[in-house]
Coordinates of C-alpha atoms in Angstrom, one line a residue:
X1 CA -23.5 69.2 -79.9
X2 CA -27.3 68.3 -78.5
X3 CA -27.8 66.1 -75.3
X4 CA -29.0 64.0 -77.4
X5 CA -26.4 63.6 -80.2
X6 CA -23.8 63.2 -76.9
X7 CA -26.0 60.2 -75.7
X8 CA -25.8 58.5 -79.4
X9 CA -22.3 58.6 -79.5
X10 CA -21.7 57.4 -76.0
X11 CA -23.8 54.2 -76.9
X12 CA -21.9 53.9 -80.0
X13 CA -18.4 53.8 -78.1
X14 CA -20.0 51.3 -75.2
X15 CA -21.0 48.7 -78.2
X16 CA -17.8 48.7 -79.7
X17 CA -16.2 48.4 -76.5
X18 CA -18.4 45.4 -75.7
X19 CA -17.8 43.6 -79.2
X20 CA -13.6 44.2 -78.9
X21 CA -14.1 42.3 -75.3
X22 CA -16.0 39.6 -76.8
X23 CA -13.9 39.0 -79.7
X24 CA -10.8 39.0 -77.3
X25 CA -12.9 36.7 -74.8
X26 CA -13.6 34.3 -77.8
X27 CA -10.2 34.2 -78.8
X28 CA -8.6 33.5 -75.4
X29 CA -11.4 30.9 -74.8
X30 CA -10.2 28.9 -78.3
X31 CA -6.4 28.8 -77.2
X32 CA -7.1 27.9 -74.0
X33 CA -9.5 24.8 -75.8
X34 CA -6.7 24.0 -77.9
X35 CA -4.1 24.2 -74.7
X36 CA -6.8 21.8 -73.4
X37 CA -7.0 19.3 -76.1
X38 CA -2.5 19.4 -76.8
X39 CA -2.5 18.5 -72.9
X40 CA 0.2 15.6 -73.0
X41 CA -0.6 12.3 -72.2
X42 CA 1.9 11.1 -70.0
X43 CA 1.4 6.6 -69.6
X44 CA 5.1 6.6 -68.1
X45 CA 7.3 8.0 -65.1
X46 CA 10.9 7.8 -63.1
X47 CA 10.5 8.5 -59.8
X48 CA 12.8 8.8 -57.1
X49 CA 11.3 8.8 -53.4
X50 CA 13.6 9.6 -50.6
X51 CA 11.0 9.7 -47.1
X52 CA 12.1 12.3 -44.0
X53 CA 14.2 11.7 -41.6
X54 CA 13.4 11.1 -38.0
X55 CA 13.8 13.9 -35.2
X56 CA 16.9 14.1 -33.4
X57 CA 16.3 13.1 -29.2
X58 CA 17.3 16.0 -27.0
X59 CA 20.3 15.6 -23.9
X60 CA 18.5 17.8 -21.5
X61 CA 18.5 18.3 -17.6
X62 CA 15.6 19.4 -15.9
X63 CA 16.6 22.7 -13.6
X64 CA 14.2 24.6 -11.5
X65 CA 15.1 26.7 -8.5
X66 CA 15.6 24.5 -5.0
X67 CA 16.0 21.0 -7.4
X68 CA 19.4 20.7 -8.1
X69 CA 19.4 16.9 -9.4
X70 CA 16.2 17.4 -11.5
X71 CA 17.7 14.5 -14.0
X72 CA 17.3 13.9 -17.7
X73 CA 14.4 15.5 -19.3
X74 CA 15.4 15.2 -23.0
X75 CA 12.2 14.0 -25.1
X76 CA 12.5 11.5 -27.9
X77 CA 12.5 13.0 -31.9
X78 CA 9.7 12.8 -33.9
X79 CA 9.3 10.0 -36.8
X80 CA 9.5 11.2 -40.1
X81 CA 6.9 11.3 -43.0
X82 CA 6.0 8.2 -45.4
X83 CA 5.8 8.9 -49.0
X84 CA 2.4 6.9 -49.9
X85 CA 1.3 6.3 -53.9
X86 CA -2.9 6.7 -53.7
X87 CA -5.1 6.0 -56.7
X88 CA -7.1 9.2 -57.2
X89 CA -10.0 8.9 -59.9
X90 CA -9.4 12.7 -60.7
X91 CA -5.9 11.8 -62.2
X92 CA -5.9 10.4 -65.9
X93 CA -2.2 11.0 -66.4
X94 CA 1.0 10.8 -65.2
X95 CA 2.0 14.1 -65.9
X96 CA 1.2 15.7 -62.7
X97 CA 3.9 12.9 -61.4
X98 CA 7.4 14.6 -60.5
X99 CA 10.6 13.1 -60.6
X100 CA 12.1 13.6 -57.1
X101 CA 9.4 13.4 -54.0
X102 CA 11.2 14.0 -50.6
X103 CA 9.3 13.4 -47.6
X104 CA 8.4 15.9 -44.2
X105 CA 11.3 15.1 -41.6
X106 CA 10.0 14.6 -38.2
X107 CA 10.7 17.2 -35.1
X108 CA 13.7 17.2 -32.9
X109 CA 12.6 16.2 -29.3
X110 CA 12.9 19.1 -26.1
X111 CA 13.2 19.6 -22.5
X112 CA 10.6 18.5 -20.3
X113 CA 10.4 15.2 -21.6
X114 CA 8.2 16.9 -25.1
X115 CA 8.7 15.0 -27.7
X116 CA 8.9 15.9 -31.3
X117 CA 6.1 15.9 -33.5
X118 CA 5.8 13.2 -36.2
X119 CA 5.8 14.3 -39.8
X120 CA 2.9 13.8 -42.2
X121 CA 2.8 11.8 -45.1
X122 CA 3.1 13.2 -49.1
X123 CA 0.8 11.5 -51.2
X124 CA 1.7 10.6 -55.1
X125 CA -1.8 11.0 -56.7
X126 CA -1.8 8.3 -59.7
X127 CA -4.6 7.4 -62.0
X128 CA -6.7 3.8 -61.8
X129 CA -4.4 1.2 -63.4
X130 CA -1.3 2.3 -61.7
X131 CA 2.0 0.0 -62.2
X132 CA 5.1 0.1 -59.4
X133 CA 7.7 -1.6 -60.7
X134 CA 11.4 -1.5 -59.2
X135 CA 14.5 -2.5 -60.7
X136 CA 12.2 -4.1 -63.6
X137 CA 10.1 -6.1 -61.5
X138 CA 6.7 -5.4 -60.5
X139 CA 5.7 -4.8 -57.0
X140 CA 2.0 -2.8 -56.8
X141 CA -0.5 -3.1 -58.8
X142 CA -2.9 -0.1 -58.3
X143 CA -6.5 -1.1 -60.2
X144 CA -9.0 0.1 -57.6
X145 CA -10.2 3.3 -56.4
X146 CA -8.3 4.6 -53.8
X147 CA -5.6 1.4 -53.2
X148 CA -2.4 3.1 -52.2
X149 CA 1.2 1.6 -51.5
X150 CA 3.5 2.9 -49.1
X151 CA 6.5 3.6 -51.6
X152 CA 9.1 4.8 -48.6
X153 CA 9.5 4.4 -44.7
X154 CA 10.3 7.6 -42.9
X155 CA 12.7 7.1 -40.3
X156 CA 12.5 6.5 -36.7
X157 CA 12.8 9.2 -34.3
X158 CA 15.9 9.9 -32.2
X159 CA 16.2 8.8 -28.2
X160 CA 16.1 11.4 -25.6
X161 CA 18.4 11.3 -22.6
X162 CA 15.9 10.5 -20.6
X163 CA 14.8 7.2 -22.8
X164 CA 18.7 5.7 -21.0
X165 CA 17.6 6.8 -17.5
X166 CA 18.6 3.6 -15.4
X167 CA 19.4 2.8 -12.0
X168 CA 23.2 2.2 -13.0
X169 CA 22.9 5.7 -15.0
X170 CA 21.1 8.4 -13.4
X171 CA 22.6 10.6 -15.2
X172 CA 22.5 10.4 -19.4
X173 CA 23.4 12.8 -21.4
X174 CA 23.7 10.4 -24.6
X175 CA 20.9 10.9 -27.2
X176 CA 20.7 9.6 -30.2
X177 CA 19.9 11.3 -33.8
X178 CA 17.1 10.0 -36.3
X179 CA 17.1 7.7 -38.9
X180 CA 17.1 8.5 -42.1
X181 CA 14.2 7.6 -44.2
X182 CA 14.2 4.6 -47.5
X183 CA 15.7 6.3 -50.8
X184 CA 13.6 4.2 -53.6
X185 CA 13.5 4.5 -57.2
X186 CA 10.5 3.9 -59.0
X187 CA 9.2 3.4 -62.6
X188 CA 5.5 3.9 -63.2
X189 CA 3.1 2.7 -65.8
X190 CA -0.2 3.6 -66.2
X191 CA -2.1 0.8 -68.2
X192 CA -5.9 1.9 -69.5
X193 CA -8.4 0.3 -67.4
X194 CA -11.4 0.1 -70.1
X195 CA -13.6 -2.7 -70.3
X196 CA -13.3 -2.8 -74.0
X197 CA -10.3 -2.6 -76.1
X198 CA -10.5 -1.3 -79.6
X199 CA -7.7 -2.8 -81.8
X200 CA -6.9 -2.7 -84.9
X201 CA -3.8 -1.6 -87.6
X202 CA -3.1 1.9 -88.2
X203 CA -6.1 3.9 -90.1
X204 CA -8.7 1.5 -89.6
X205 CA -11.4 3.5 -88.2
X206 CA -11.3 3.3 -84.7
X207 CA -11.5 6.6 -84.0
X208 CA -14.3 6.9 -85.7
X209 CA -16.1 3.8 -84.2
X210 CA -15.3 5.5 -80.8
X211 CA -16.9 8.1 -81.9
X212 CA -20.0 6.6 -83.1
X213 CA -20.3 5.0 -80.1
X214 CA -20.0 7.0 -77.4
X215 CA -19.3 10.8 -76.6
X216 CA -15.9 10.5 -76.7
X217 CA -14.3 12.8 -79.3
X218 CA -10.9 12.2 -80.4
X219 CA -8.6 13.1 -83.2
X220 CA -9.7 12.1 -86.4
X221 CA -7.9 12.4 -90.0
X222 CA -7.2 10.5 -93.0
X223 CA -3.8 9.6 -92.3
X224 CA -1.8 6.7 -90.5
X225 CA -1.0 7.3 -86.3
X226 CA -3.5 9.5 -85.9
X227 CA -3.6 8.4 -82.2
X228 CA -0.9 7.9 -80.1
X229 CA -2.1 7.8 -76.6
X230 CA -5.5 5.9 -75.8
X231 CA -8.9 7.5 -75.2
X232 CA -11.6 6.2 -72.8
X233 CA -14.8 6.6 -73.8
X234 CA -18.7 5.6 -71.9
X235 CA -21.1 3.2 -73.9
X236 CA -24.5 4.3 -71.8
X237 CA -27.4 1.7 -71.9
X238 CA -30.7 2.5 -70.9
X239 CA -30.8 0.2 -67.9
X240 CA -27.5 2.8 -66.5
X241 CA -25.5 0.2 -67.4
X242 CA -21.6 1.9 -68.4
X243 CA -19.1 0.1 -70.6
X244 CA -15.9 1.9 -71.1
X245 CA -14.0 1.5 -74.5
X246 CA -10.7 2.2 -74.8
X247 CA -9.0 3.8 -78.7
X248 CA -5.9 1.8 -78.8
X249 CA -3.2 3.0 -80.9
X250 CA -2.5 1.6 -84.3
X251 CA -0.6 -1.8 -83.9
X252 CA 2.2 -2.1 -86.8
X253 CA 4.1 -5.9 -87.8
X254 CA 6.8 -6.5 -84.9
X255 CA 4.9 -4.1 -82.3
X256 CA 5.9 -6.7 -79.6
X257 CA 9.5 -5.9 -80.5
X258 CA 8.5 -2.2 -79.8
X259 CA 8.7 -1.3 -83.6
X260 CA 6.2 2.3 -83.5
X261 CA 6.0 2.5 -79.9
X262 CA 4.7 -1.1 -80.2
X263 CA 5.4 -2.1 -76.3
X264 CA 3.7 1.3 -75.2
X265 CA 0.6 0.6 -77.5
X266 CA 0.5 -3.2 -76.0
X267 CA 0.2 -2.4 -72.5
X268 CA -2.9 -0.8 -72.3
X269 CA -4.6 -3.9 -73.7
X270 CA -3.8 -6.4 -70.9
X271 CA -6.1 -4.6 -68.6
X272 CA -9.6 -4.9 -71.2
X273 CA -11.7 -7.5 -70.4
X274 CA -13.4 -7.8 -74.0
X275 CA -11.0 -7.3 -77.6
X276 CA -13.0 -5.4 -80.5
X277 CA -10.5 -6.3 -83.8
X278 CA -11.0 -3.6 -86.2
X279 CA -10.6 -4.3 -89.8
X280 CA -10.6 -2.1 -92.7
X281 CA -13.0 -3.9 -95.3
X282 CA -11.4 -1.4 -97.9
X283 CA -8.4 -3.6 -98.3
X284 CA -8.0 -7.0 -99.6
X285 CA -7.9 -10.3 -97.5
X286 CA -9.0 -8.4 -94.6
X287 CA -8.5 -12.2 -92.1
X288 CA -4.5 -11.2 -92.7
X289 CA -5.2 -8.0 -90.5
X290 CA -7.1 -10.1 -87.7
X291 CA -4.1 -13.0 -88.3
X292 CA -1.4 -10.0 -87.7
X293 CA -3.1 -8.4 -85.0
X294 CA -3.4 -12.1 -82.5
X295 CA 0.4 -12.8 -83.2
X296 CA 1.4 -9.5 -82.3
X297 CA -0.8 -10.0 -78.9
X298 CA 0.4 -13.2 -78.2
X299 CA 3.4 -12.5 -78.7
X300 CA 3.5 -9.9 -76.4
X301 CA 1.6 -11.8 -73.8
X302 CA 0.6 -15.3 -73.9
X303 CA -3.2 -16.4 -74.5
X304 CA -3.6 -12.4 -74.7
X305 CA -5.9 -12.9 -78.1
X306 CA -8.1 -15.8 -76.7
X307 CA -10.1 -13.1 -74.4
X308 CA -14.1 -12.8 -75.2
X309 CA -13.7 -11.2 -78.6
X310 CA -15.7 -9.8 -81.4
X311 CA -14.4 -8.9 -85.4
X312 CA -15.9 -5.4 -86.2
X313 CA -15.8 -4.8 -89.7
X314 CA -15.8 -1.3 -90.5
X315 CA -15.5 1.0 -93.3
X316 CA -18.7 -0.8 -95.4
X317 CA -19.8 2.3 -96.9
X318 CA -16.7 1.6 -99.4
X319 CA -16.4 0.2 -102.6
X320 CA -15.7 -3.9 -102.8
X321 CA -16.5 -3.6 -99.1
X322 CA -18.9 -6.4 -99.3
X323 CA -16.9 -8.7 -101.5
X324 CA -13.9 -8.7 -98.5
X325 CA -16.7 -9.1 -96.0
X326 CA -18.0 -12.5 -97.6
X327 CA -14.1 -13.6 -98.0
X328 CA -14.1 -12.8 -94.5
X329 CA -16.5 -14.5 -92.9
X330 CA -15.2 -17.8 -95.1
X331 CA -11.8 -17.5 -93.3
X332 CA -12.9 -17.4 -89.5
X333 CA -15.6 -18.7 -87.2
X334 CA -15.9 -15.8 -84.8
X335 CA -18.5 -13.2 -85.5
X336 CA -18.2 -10.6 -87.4
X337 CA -20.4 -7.5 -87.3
X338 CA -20.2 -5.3 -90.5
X339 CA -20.5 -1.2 -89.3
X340 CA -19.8 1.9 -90.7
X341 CA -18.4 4.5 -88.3
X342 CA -18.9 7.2 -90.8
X343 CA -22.8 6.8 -91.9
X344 CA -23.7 5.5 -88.6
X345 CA -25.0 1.7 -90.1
X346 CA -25.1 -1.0 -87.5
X347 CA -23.8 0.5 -84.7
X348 CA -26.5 -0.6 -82.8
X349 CA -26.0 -4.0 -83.3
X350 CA -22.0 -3.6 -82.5
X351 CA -23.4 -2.0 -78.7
X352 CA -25.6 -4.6 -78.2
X353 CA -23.0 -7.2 -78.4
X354 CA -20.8 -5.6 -77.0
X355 CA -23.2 -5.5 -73.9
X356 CA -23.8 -9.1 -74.0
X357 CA -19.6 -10.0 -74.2
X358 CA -19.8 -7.4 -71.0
X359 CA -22.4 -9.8 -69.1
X360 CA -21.0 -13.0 -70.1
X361 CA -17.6 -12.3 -68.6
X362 CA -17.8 -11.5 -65.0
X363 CA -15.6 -8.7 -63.2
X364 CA -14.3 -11.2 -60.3
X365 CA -12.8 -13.5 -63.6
X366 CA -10.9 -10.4 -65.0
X367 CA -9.6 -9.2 -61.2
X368 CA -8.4 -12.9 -60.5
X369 CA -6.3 -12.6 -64.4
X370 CA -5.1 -9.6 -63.1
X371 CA -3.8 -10.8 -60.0
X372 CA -1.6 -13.3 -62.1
X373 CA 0.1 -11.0 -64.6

């Protein structure tokens, strides 16, 4: 075999060696995409807090050659370590949430009067839009960037001998051990903080009008429940102006009774500041779904459906699509804007009122709702 037929074959074998790692790079990439995109969407956790435990004080004497009464010299324990819930703006879940946090415990105290060292704290990372409720009841509300709420008390450090040092007791050797820290139990519910709420029954489109909107790419199929946890996506204006819209899950009849995950739907749209009703112009008597959709609202939470709203009608690119949108328009007095989220028509119109709902109702209005519920 030639030099050159041996050089030939060499670059042969290198090539295909190449294309078998970049075939097998390609395919790892794709599941680790589709690991990405199954990532669980976790809008509820149990959590159980117990905080450290103080430092036990010392009973120490102080001894040192020619000092034979060198007295107490027992230092105090240190305190132990809170357990503090932070907003982080890098968490969108609750997943990363464990069940059981137990805090640092603080060190004991020593001779020589040292004292222990304090513990540090152990954060709880939780997205914007945090709940803390205990026993039912609500007690934090976590909606801005970096709020955080001191969920458990470690205890207080120990005494040293030397801390009961009198003139009646010169010589102590009582100390006392640390405190335990609070034991709490926590339930945590993360509510979508979106400006805009997209609502609507099951398979009307909003998806897709997400989608058309903004760069937010969700699920989308021709079937019923296609989402069942809520996407955020960014409407971008040309001013730099960002309006975030949330994908709310299909509603279904009795969803404030928790019928299809009803009450876990619901929650997410207390925190939107402007309600985008969905209909599908496909079916007939399309005012029934806006009529179904503010009773299941208000039923869930009073005056929820009177928010600055707007009627989307989607789907227009359908047969008898027109027909239901005159029918509709006859049946209420809000605005409706006709779209189609699959050919694109009128979406501009939809951003630029959504935009003008977005200036019309000021932030410090929403915040001082928010304080109430």
């Amino acid at each position: 075999m030639s030099l050159l037929q041996m050089y030939s074959r060499i670059v042969r074998l290198s090539k295909g060696l190449m294309i078998h790692t970049a075939h097998k790079h390609s395919a790892t990439t794709a599941c680790l995409s589709e690991k990405k995109l199954s990532r669980y969407f976790v809008d509820y956790r149990r959590v159980r807090v117990v905080a450290g435990s103080g430092g036990n004080g010392a009973s120490t004497f102080h001894s040192e050659p020619r000092k034979e009464w060198g007295g107490p010299d027992g230092g105090n324990g240190g305190a132990g370590g809170d357990i503090i819930i932070k907003v982080d703006p890098r968490v969108k879940s609750l997943a990363s949430v464990s069940a059981v946090y137990s805090g640092k415990n603080g060190e004991a105290g020593r001779n020589k009067d040292r004292c222990g060292r304090s513990a540090s704290s152990t954060y709880i990372l939780v997205p914007l839009g945090t709940i803390i409720k205990e026993g039912g009841k609500s007690v934090a509300d976590l909606f801005c960037h970096g709020q955080m709420y001191t969920a458990a008390y470690g205890g207080v450090g120990g005494k040293g001998n030397h801390f009961f040092l009198s003139n009646e007791n010169r010589a102590p050797i009582n100390a006392t051990p640390g405190e335990r820290g609070q034991e709490r139990v926590f339930q945590l519910e993360l509510r979508t903080m979106a400006h805009a709420g997209l609502v609507g029954l099951p398979n009307a489109g909003k998806s897709s009008l997400l989608c058309a909107i903004s760069n937010a790419r969700p699920a989308v199929a021709a079937y019923p429940f296609t989402t069942l946890k809520p996407h955020v996506g960014i409407v971008k204006y040309r001013d730099h102006e960002q309006v975030a819209v949330a994908d709310i899950p299909g509603l279904t009849p009795d969803a404030h009774l928790n019928s299809g995950l009803g009450i876990s739907f619901l929650r997410h749209i207390e925190r939107c500041r402007i309600l985008l009703y969905v209909l599908d112009m496909s079916s007939a008597e399309p005012w029934k779904q806006l009529q179904q959709l503010c009773f299941e609202l208000d039923q869930y939470k009073m005056h929820l459906s009177h928010r600055p709203s707007a009627i989307v009608a989607n789907k227009m690119d359908l047969p008898d699509a027109w027909n239901n949108l005159r029918a509709l328009r006859n049946h209420v007095h809000q605005r409706v804007i006709p779209v189609s989220a699959l050919t694109g028509d009128n979406i501009e119109q939809l951003i630029l009122h959504l935009r003008e709902l977005y200036d019309d109702y000021p932030l410090d209005n929403f915040m001082n709702i928010l304080a109430d519920l």
